[in-house]
Coordinates of C-alpha atoms in Angstrom, one line a residue:
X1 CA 204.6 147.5 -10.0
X2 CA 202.6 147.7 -6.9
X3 CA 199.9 150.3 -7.5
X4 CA 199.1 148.4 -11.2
X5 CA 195.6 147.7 -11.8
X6 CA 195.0 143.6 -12.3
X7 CA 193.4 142.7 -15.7
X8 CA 190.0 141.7 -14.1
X9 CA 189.4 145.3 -11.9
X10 CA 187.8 147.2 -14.8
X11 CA 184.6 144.7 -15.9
X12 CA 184.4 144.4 -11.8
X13 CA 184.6 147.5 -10.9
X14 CA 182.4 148.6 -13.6
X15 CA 179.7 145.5 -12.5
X16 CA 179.8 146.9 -9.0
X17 CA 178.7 150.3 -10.4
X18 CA 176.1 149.0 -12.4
X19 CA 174.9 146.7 -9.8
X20 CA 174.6 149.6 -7.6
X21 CA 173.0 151.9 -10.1
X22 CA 170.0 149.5 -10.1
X23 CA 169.7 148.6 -7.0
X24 CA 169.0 152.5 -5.8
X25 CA 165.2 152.4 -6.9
X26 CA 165.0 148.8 -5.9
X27 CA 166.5 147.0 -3.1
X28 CA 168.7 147.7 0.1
X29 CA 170.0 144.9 0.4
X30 CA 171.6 144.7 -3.2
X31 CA 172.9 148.1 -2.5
X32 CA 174.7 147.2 0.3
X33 CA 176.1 144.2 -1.7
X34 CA 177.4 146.4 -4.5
X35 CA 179.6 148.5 -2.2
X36 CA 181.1 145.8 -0.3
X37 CA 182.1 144.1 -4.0
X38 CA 184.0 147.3 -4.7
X39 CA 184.9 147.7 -1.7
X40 CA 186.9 144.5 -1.9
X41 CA 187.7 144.8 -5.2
X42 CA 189.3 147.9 -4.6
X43 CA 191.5 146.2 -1.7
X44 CA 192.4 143.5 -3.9
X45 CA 193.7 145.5 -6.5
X46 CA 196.6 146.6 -4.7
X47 CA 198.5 150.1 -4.1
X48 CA 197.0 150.9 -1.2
X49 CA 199.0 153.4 0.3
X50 CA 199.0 155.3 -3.1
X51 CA 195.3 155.6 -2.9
X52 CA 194.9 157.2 0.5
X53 CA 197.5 159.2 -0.3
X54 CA 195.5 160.0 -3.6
X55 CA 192.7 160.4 -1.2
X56 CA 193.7 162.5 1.5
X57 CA 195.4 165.0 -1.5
X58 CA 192.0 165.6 -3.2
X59 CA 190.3 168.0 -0.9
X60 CA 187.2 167.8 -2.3
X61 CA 186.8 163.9 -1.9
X62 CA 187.9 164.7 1.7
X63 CA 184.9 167.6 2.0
X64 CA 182.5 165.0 0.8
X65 CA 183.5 162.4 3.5
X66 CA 183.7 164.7 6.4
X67 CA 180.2 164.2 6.9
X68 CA 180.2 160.5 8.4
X69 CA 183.3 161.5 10.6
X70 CA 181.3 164.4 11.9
X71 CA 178.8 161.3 13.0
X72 CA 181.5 159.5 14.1
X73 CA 182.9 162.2 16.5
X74 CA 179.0 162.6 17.0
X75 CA 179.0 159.2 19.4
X76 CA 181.9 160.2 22.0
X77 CA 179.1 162.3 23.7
X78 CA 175.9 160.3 22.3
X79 CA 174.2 158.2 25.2
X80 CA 172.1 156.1 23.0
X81 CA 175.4 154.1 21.4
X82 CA 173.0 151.3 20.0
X83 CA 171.6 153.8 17.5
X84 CA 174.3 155.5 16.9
X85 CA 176.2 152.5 15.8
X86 CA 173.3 152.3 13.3
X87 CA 173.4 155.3 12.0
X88 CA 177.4 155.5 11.8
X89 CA 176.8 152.1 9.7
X90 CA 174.1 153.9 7.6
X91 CA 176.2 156.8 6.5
X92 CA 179.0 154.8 5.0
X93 CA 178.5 155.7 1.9
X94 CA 179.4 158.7 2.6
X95 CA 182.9 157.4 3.1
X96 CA 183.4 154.5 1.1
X97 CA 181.9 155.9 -2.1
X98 CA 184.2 159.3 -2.5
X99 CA 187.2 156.7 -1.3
X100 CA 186.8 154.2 -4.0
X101 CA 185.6 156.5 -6.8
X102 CA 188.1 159.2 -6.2
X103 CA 191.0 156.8 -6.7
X104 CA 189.5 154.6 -9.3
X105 CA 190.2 155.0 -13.2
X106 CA 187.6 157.3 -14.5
X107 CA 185.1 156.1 -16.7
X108 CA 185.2 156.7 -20.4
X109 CA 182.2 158.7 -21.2
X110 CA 180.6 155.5 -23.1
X111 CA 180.5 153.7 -20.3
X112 CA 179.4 157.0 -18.0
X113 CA 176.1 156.4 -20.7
X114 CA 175.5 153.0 -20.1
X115 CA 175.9 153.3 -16.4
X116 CA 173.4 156.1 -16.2
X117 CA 171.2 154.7 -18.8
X118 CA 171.0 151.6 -16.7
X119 CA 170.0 153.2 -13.9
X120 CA 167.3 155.3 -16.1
X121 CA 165.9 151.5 -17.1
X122 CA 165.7 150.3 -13.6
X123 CA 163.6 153.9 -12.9
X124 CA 161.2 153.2 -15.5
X125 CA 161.1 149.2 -14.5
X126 CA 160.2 150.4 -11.2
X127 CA 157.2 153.1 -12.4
X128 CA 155.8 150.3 -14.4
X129 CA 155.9 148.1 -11.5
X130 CA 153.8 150.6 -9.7
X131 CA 151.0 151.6 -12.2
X132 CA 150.7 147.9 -12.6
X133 CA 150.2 148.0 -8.8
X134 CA 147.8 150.8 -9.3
X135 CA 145.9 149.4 -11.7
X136 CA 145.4 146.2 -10.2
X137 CA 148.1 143.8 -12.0
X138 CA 150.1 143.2 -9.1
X139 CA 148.9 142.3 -6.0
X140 CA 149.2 145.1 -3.6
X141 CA 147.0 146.9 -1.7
X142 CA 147.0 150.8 -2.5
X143 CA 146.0 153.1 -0.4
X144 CA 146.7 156.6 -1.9
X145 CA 149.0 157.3 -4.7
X146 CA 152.0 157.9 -3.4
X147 CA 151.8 154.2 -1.7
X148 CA 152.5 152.4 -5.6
X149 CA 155.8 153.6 -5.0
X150 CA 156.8 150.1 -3.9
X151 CA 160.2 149.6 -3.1
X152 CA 161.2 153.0 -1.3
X153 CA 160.4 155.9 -0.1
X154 CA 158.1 157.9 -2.6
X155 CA 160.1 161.1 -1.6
X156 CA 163.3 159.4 -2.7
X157 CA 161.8 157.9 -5.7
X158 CA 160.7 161.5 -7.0
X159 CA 164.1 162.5 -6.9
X160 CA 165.4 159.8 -8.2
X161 CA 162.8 160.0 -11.3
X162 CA 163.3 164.0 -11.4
X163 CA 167.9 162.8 -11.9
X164 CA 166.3 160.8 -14.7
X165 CA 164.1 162.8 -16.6
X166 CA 167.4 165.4 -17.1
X167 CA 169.8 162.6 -17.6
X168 CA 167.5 161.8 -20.5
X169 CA 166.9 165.1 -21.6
X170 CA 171.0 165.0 -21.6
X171 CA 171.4 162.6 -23.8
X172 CA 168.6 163.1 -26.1
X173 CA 170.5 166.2 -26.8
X174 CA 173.9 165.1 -27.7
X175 CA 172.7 161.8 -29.5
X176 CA 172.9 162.0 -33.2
X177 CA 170.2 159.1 -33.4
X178 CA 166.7 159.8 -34.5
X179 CA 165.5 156.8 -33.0
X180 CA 167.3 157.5 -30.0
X181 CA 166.3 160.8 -29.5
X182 CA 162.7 159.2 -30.0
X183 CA 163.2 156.5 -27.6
X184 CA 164.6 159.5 -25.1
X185 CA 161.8 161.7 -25.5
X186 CA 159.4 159.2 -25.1
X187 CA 160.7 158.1 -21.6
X188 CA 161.4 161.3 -20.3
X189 CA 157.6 162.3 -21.0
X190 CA 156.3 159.2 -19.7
X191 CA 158.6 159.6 -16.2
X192 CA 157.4 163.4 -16.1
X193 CA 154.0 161.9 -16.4
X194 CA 154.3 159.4 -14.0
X195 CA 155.6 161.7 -11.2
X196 CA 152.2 163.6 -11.3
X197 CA 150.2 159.9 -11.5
X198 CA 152.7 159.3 -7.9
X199 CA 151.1 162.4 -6.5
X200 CA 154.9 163.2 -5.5
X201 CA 154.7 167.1 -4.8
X202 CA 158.0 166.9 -3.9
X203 CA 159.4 165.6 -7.2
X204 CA 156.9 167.4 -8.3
X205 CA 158.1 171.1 -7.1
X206 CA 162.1 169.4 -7.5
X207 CA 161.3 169.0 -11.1
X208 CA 159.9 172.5 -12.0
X209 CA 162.6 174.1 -10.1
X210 CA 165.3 172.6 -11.6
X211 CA 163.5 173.6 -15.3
X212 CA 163.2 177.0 -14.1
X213 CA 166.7 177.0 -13.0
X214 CA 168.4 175.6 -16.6
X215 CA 165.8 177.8 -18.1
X216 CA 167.3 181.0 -16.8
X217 CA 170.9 180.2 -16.9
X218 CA 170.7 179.8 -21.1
X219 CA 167.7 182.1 -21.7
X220 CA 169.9 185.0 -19.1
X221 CA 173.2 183.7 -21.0
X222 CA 172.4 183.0 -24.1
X223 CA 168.9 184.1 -25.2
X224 CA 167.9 187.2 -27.9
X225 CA 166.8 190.4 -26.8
X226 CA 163.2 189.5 -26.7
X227 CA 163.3 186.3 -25.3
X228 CA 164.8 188.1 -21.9
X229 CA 161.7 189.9 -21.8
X230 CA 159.1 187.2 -23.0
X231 CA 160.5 184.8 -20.5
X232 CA 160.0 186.2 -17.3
X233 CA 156.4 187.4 -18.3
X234 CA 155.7 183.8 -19.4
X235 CA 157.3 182.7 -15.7
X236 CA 154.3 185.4 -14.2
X237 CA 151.8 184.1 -16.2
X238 CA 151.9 180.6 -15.2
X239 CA 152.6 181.4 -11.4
X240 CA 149.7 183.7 -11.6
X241 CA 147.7 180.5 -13.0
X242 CA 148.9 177.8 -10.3
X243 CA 148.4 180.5 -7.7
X244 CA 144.5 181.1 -9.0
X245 CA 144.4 177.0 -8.7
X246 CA 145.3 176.7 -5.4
X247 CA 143.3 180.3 -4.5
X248 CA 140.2 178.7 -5.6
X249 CA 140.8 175.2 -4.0
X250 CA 140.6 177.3 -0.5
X251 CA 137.9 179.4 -1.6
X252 CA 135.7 176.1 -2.6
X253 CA 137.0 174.3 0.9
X254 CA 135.0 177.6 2.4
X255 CA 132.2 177.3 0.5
X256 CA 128.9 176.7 2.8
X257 CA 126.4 174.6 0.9
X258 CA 124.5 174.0 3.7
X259 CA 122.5 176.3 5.9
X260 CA 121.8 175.5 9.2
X261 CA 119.2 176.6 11.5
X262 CA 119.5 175.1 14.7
X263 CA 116.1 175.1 15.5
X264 CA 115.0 173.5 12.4
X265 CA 117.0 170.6 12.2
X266 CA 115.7 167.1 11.9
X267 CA 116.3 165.1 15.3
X268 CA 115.1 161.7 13.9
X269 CA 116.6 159.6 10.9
X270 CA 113.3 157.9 8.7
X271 CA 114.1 154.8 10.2
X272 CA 113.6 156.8 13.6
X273 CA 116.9 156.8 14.7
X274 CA 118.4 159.8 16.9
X275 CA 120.6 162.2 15.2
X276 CA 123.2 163.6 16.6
X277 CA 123.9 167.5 15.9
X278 CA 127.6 168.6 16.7
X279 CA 126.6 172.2 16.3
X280 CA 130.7 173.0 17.5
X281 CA 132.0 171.1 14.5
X282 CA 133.0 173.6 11.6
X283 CA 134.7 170.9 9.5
X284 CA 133.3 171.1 6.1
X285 CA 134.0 168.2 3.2
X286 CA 132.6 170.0 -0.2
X287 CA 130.6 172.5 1.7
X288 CA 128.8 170.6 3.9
X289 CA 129.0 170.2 7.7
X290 CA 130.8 167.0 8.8
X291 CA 129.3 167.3 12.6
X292 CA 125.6 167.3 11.5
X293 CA 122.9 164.7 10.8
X294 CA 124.9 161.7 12.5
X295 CA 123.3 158.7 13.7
X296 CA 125.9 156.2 14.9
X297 CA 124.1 153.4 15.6
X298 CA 122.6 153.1 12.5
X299 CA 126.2 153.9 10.9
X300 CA 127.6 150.9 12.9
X301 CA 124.8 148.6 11.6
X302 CA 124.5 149.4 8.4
X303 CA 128.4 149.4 7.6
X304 CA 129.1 146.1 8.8
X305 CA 125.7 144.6 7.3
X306 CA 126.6 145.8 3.3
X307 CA 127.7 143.9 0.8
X308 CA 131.4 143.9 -0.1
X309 CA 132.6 145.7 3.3
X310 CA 135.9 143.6 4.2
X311 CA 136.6 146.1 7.3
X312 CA 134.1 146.6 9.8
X313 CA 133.1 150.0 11.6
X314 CA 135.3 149.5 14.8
X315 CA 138.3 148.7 12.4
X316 CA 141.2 150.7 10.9
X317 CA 140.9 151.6 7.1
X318 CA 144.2 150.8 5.2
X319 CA 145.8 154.6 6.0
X320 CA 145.3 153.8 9.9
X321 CA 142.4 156.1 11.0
X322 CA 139.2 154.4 12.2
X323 CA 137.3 153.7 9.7
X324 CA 134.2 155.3 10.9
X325 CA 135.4 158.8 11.1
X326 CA 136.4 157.9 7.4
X327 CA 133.2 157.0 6.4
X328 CA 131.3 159.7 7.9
X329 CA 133.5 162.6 6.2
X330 CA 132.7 160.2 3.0
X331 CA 129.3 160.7 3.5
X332 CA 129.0 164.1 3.6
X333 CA 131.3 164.9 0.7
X334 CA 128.6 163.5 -1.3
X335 CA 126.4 165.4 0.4
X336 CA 124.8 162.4 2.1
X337 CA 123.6 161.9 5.8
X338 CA 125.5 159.8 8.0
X339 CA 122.7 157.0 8.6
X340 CA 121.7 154.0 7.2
X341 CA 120.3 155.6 4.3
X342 CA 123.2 157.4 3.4
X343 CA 125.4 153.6 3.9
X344 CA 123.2 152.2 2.0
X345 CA 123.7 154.6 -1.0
X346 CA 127.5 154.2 -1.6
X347 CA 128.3 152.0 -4.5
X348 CA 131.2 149.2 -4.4
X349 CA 133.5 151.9 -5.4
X350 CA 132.9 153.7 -2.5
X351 CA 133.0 151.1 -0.3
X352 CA 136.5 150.3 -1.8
X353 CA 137.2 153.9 -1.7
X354 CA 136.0 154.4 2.6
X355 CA 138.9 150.9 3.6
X356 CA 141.6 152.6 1.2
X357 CA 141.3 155.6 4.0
X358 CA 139.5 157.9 1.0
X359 CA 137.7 160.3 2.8
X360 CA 136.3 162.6 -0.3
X361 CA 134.7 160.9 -3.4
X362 CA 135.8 163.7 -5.6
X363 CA 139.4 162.1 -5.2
X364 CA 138.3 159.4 -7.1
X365 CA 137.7 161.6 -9.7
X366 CA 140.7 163.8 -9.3
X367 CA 144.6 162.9 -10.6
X368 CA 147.3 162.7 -8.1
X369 CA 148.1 165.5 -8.2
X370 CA 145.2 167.5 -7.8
X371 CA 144.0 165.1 -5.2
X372 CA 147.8 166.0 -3.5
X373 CA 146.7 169.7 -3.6
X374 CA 143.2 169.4 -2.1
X375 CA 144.1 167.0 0.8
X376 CA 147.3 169.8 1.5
X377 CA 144.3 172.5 1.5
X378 CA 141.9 170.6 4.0
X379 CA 145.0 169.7 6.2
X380 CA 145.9 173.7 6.5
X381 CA 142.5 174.5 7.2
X382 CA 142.1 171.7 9.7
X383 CA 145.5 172.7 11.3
X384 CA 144.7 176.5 11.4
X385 CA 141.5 175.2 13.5
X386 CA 143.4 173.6 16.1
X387 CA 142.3 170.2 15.2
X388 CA 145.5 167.0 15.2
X389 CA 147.5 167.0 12.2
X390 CA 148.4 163.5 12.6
X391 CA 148.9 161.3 9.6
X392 CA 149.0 164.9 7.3
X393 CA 152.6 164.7 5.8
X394 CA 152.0 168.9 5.5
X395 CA 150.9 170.2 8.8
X396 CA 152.5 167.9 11.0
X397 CA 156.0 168.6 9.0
X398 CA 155.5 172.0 10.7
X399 CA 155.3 170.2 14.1
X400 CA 158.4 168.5 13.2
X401 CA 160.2 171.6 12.2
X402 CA 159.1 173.3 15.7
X403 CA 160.4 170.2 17.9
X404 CA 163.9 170.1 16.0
X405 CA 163.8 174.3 16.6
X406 CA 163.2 173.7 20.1
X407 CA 166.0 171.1 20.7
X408 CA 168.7 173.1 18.6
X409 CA 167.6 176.0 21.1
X410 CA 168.6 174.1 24.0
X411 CA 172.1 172.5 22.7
X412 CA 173.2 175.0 19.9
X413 CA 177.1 174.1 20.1
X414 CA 177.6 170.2 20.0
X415 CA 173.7 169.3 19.2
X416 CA 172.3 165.9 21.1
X417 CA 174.8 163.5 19.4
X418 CA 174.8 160.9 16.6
X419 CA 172.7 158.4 18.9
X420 CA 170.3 160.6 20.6
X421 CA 168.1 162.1 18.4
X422 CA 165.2 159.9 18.7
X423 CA 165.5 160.3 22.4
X424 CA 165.6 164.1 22.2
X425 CA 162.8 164.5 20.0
X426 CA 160.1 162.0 22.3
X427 CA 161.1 164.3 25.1
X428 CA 160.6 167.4 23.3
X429 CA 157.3 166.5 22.2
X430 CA 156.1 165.5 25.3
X431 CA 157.6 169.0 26.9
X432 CA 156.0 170.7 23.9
X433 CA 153.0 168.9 24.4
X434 CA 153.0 168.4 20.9
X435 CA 149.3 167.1 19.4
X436 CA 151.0 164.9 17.3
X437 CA 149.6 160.9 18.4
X438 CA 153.0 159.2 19.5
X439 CA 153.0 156.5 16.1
X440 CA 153.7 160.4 14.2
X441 CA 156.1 162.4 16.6
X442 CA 159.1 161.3 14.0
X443 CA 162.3 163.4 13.3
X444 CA 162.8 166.1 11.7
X445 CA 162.2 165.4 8.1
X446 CA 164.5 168.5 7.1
X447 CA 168.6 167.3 6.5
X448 CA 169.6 170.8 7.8
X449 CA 167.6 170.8 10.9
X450 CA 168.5 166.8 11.1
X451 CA 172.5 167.7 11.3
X452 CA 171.9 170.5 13.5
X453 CA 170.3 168.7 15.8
X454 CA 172.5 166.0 16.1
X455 CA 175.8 168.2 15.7
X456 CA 174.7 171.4 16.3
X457 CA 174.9 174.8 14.9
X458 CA 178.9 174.0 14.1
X459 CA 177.8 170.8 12.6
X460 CA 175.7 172.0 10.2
X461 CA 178.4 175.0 9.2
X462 CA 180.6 172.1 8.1
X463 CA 178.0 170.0 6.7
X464 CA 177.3 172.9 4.6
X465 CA 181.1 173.5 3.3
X466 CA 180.4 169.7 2.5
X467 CA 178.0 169.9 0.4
X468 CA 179.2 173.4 -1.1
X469 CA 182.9 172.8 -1.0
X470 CA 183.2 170.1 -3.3
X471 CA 181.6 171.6 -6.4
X472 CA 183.2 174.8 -6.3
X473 CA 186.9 173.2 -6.4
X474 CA 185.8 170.8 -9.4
X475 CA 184.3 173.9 -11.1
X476 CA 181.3 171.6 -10.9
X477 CA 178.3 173.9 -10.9
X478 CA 178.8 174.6 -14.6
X479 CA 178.4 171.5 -15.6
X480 CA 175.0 170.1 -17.2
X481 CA 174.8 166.9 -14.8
X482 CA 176.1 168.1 -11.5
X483 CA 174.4 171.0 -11.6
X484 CA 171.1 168.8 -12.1
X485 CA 171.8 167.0 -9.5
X486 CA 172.8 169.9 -6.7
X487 CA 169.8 171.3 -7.7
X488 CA 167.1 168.3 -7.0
X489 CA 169.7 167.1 -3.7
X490 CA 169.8 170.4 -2.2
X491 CA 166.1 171.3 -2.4
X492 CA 165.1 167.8 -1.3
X493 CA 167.1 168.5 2.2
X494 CA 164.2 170.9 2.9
X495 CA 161.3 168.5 3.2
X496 CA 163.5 165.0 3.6
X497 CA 165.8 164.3 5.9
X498 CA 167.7 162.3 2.9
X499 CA 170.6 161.1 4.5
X500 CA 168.9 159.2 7.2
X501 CA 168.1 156.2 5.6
X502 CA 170.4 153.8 3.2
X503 CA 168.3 154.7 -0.1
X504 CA 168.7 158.5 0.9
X505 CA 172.0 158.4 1.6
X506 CA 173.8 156.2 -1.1
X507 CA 171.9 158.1 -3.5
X508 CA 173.4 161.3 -2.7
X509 CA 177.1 159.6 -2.2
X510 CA 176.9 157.9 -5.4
X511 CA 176.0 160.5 -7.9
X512 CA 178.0 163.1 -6.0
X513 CA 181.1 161.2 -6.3
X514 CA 179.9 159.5 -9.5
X515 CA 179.6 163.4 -11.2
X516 CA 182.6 164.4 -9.4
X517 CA 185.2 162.2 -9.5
X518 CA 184.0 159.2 -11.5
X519 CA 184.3 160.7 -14.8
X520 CA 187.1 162.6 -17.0
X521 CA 186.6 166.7 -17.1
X522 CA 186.4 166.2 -20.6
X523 CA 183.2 164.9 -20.4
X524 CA 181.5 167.7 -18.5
X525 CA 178.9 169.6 -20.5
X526 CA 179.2 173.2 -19.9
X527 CA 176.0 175.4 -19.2
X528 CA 177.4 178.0 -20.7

């Protein structure tokens, strides 16, 4: 019989899975190498024209895969053909995944466990990796927190921890194992924790929201009398707390510590240096005036003269802002003048702290996340002042945001193309006259603006049924692990553009078609 499996496609196809699952939080290349294994696995199994057909019936594998020949159809009017060859190539997944897992057998829902537990285990491999990087074990040079995420994109590891921690939390519930449900527990806690040690706000705000969101369904659903009512007051409180935290993180960035009187400033350092008085300069690091009491000169010396300094003054520190600018907001976060008295003060750790491209002691002090939250503070107020949001993941998001605006303006109905995006958005900046530096005028970091410029206003209409389409005609939304994952996919589109890179992109393929089509409906765990 022509369309009848050969003994040897189940362990394969299986492997490739596996193999796959891994590789997401690890390595590109291995992904890459997964798919084309089950890609020609799925050839040399035979009954080819039964599986299109199989294919081309299931409308919702279809939906899935209209996406990548929306980019195809994206190059007939693209100038730039070299890049959009590459990003045609990237998106792939997008067609090859809901191909070969829509027309594969299903998996039994003890190997659906391994396969997701294996790719829970390559999670945690990797966050061990990166607090061994953090602490010092491995040899890598960390710069902020978000930088021990080693292997890919912090953004995309964040979600990738946040499928984890609920994949966990799944099975923890269902297993009948005490030491199981131990050994869940205690991973799922120590990924949660790790997330805030990242600093990943994104993962961060991903995870809360998809709490909130399960939270509702079964308390609205299926919860007593009083819960309703205890629930939503609970909800208040602890917004009305995180809002107070951040309210008094601006209300301490504003804090003036230092009084000036123009007249009765000193003009010489004790070692008679000239200081320099930038009575213009509002910018405050812990209440004190960045722009006063600066004497460069004695900086300059100083810096390169101390022990332990491995990057001079006229060098870049390790985030790639010069290291002298660095050093002096340093300085006065510690309430220190910026001369060779004040150099001479920092300890090693501060020295260490100024080449990581630190430029507040207190985030030495600080964890991850509350470091995260005071930097996104000082970048709004620095923002707000006119000054360059350059190298601020926050601020100059909301230069991104306007360029892609401004491009969709001009070509609403077909967008720019698949290949001319970066193009579009280095002539919109300079027409903008954005204040971005040119190493941080990048896309859009939004999918929805991303597809829209590309392919328009129509484009992103039938992106959306894509992404919308699929679930509703599985009668996916109520199920525990798809619903999970629509959640963190969905809300990571705002702040990523997560289809425009390989990790990004076969993430989302594979665990939308895994959840959809790679399973039985038997297994699907009601919400309700």
């Amino acid at each position: 019989m022509a369309d009848k499996l050969r003994p040897y496609h189940p362990r394969i196809y299986f492997f490739c899975l596996v193999l796959l699952a891994i590789s997401l939080p690890f390595s590109k290349p291995v992904m890459g190498l997964a798919q084309l294994l089950m890609l020609l696995n799925w050839l040399a199994e035979g009954g080819l024209k039964s599986k299109l057909a199989s294919f081309l019936r299931n409308k919702a594998a279809l939906a899935l895969s209209a996406v990548w020949f929306l980019h195809l159809a994206g190059l007939l009017y693209s100038d730039d053909l070299g890049y959009g060859g590459f990003d045609v190539r990237t998106k792939i997944p997008l067609l090859l995944l809901p191909l070969i897992l829509s027309t594969s057998p299903r998996l039994s829902a003890a190997q659906l466990k391994t396969l997701l537990l294996f790719f829970v285990a390559a999670i945690t491999v990797n966050s061990l990796i990166s607090v061994a990087a953090l602490t010092g074990w491995v040899r890598k040079e960390i710069t902020e927190t978000r930088g021990i995420s080693l292997f890919v994109s912090h953004i995309r590891f964040g979600l990738m921890i946040c499928l984890s921690v609920f994949i966990l939390g799944y099975y923890l519930y269902h297993s009948r194992s005490f030491s199981q449900r131990v050994l869940y527990g205690m991973l799922a806690l120590w990924l949660t924790v790790f997330l805030f040690i990242m600093g990943s706000v994104t993962g961060i705000v991903v995870l809360i929201a998809v709490v909130f969101a399960l939270l509702s369904w079964l308390i609205f659903r299926r919860g007593k009398p009083w819960l309703k009512i205890a629930y939503p007051l609970t909800l208040a409180l602890f917004a009305w707390q995180g809002i107070a935290f951040v309210v008094r993180e601006l209300e301490e960035s504003h804090v003036v510590k230092q009084q000036v009187d123009p007249g009765r400033l000193d003009s010489l350092t004790p070692r008679g240096g000239m200081y320099a008085h930038e009575l213009h300069n509002k910018q405050l690091e812990n209440g004190y005036y960045v722009g006063l009491y600066i004497c460069w000169e004695e900086l300059e010396a100083a810096w390169n003269q101390k022990p332990g300094v491995r990057i001079r003054y006229d060098a870049l520190d390790r985030r790639g802002n010069e290291i002298r600018f660095t050093l002096v907001r340093y300085l006065t976060s510690k309430g220190l003048r910026k001369d060779a008295d004040g150099v001479n003060a920092l300890n090693a750790e501060d020295v260490r702290a100024i080449e990581k491209g630190i430029a507040n002691h207190l985030y030495n002090d600080y964890s991850g996340i509350r470091t995260r939250i005071h930097e996104i503070v000082w970048e709004f107020n620095e923002y707000r002042s006119g000054r360059d949001p350059s190298g601020h993941s926050v601020t100059q998001r909301m230069e991104f945001w306007a360029t892609a605006l401004a491009i969709i303006k001009q070509d609403p109905l077909f967008g720019v193309g698949t290949g001319d995006p970066p193009g579009a958005f280095a002539q919109m900046y300079k027409t903008r006259n954005s204040p971005l530096k040119e190493k941080f005028r990048l896309r859009s970091h939004n999918q929805y603006l991303a597809i829209a410029v590309a392919l328009g206003l129509p484009g992103l209409a039938l992106f959306l049924f894509s992404l919308f389409y699929p679930a509703w005609k599985a009668n996916a939304w109520r199920d525990y692990l798809y619903a999970v994952f629509f959640i963190i996919i969905v809300l990571s589109f705002l702040n990523e553009d997560t289809l425009e890179s390989q990790a990004g992109v076969t993430f989302y393929a594979f665990f939308n078609s895994l959840f959809l089509f790679g399973r039985s409906r038997e297994q699907q765990n009601p919400l309700n």
